[in-house]
C-alpha positions in Angstrom: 0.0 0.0 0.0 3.0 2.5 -0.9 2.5 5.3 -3.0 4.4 6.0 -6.2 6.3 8.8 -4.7 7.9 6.6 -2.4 10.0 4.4 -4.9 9.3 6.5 -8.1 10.5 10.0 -9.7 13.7 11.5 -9.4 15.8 9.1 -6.9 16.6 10.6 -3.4 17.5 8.2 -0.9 16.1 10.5 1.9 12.5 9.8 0.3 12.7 6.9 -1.9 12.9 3.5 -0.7 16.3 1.9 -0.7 17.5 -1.5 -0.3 19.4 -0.5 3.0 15.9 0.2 4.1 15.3 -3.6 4.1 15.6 -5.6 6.8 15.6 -9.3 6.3 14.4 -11.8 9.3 13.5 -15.1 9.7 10.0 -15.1 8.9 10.5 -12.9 5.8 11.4 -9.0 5.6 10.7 -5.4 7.7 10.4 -3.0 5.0 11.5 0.7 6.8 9.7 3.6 5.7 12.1 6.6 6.3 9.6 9.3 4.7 6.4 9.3 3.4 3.2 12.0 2.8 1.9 11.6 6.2 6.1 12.0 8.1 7.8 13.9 5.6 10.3 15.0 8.8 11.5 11.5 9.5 10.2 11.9 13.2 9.1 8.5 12.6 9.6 5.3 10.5 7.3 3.1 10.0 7.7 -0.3 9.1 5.5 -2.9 7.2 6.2 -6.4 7.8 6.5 -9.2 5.0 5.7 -12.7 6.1 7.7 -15.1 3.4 5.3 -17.7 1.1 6.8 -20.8 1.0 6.3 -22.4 -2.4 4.9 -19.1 -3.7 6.4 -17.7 -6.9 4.9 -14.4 -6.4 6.4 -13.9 -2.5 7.7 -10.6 -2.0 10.0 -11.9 0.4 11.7 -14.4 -2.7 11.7 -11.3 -5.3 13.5 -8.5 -2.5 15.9 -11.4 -1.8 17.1 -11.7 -5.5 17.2 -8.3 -6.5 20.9 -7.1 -6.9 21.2 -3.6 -5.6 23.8 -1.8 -2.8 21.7 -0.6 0.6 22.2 3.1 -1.3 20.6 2.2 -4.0 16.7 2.4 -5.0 14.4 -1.0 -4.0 12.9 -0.9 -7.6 15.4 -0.6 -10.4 14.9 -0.6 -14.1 16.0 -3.8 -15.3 19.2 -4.1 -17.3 19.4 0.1 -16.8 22.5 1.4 -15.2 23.9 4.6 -15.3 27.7 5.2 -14.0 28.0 2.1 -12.3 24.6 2.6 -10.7 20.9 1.3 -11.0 18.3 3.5 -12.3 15.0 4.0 -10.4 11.5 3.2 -11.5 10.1 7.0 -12.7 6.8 7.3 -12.3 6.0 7.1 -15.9 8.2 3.5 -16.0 5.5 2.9 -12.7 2.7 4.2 -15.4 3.8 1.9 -17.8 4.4 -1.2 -16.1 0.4 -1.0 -14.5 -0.4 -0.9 -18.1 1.4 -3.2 -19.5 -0.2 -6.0 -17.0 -3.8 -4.5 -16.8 -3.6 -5.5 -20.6 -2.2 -8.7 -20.2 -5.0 -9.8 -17.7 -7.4 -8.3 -20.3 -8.6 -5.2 -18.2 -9.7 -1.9 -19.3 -6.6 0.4 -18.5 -8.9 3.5 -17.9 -10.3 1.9 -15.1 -7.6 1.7 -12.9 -4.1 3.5 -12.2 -1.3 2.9 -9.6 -3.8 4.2 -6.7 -5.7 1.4 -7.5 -3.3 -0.9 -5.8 -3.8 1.1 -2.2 -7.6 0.6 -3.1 -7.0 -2.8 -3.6 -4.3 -3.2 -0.6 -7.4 -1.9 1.6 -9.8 -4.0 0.4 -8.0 -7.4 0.9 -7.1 -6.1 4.5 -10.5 -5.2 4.7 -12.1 -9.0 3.2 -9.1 -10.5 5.6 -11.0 -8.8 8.7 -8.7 -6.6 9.7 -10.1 -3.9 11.6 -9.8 0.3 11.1 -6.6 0.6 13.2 -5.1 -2.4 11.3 -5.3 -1.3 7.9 -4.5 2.5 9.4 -1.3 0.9 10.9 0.0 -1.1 7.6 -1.2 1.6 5.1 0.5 4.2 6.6 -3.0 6.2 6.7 -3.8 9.2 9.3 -7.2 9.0 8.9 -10.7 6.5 7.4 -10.2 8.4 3.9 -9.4 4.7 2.8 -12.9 3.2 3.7 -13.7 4.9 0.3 -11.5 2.5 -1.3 -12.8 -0.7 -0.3 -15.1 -2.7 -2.7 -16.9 -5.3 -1.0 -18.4 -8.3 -2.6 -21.9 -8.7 -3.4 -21.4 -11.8 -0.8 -20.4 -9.3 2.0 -23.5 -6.6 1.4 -25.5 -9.7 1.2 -24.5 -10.8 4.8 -24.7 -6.9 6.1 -28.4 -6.5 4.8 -29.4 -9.7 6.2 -27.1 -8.9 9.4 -29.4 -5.3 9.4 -32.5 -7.7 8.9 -31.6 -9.7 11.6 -31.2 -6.7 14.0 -34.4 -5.0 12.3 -36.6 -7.8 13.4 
């Protein structure tokens, strides 16, 4: 549930996300967040634990692990792009791309969705997972319930809320 800004645009290792800012442990990775919109002094860092996926070709905790980069250097890098001896970061038009490029592989409209779609969609798992307000606060990094206007919930779920009303109503 990062935003853009925090790995994308003109690389500055005080704001960007670096891989020094990784912190690997047993049960997968501590990812440190030294600046973001909501602690743009660094008064606080705030950290978003990775549990590894055994078995799982899409674990974060396997692709952070295999990415070649120094602890100065950016988290995402442009693949096969470096620049005097160093790797480039992800702009956020690369970011643009990328979101793109797989919304059209999975066959999705590409109008409907954009790189804020993935906090949206970061909420709404929490939120279908059962975490509760202060939980999705806590790993989104959020200051206040502006992210309850992301989540989608399924026809399922307001299903079970009317009939929870219903039951209450009676």
């Amino acid at each position: 549930m990062l935003r853009k800004s925090q790995f994308a645009n003109n690389f500055n290792p005080k704001k960007q996300l670096t891989r020094g800012d990784l912190q690997f442990i047993e049960e997968g990775l501590i990812v440190n967040v030294q600046w973001s919109k909501i602690s743009q002094k660094h008064s606080e860092i705030h950290q978003i634990p990775l549990k590894r996926i055994d078995d799982c070709v899409l674990c974060p905790v396997l692709a952070y692990s295999i990415m070649p980069a120094l602890p100065h250097e950016p988290v995402f890098g442009l693949p096969n792009v470096i620049v005097n001896g160093k790797i480039c970061a992800f702009s956020k038009a690369d970011i643009d791309k990328m979101v793109n490029d797989i919304l059209v592989r999975c066959y999705m409209e590409t109008n409907q969705y954009c790189f804020h779609s993935l906090r949206r969609g970061g909420a709404t798992c929490a939120s279908a997972a059962g975490c509760v307000h202060s939980e999705i606060c806590t790993i989104g990094n959020l200051v206040s319930s502006c992210y309850r206007g992301y989540i989608k919930h399924t026809t399922d779920k307001l299903y079970y809320i009317s009939d929870k009303v219903g039951q209450y109503c009676k």
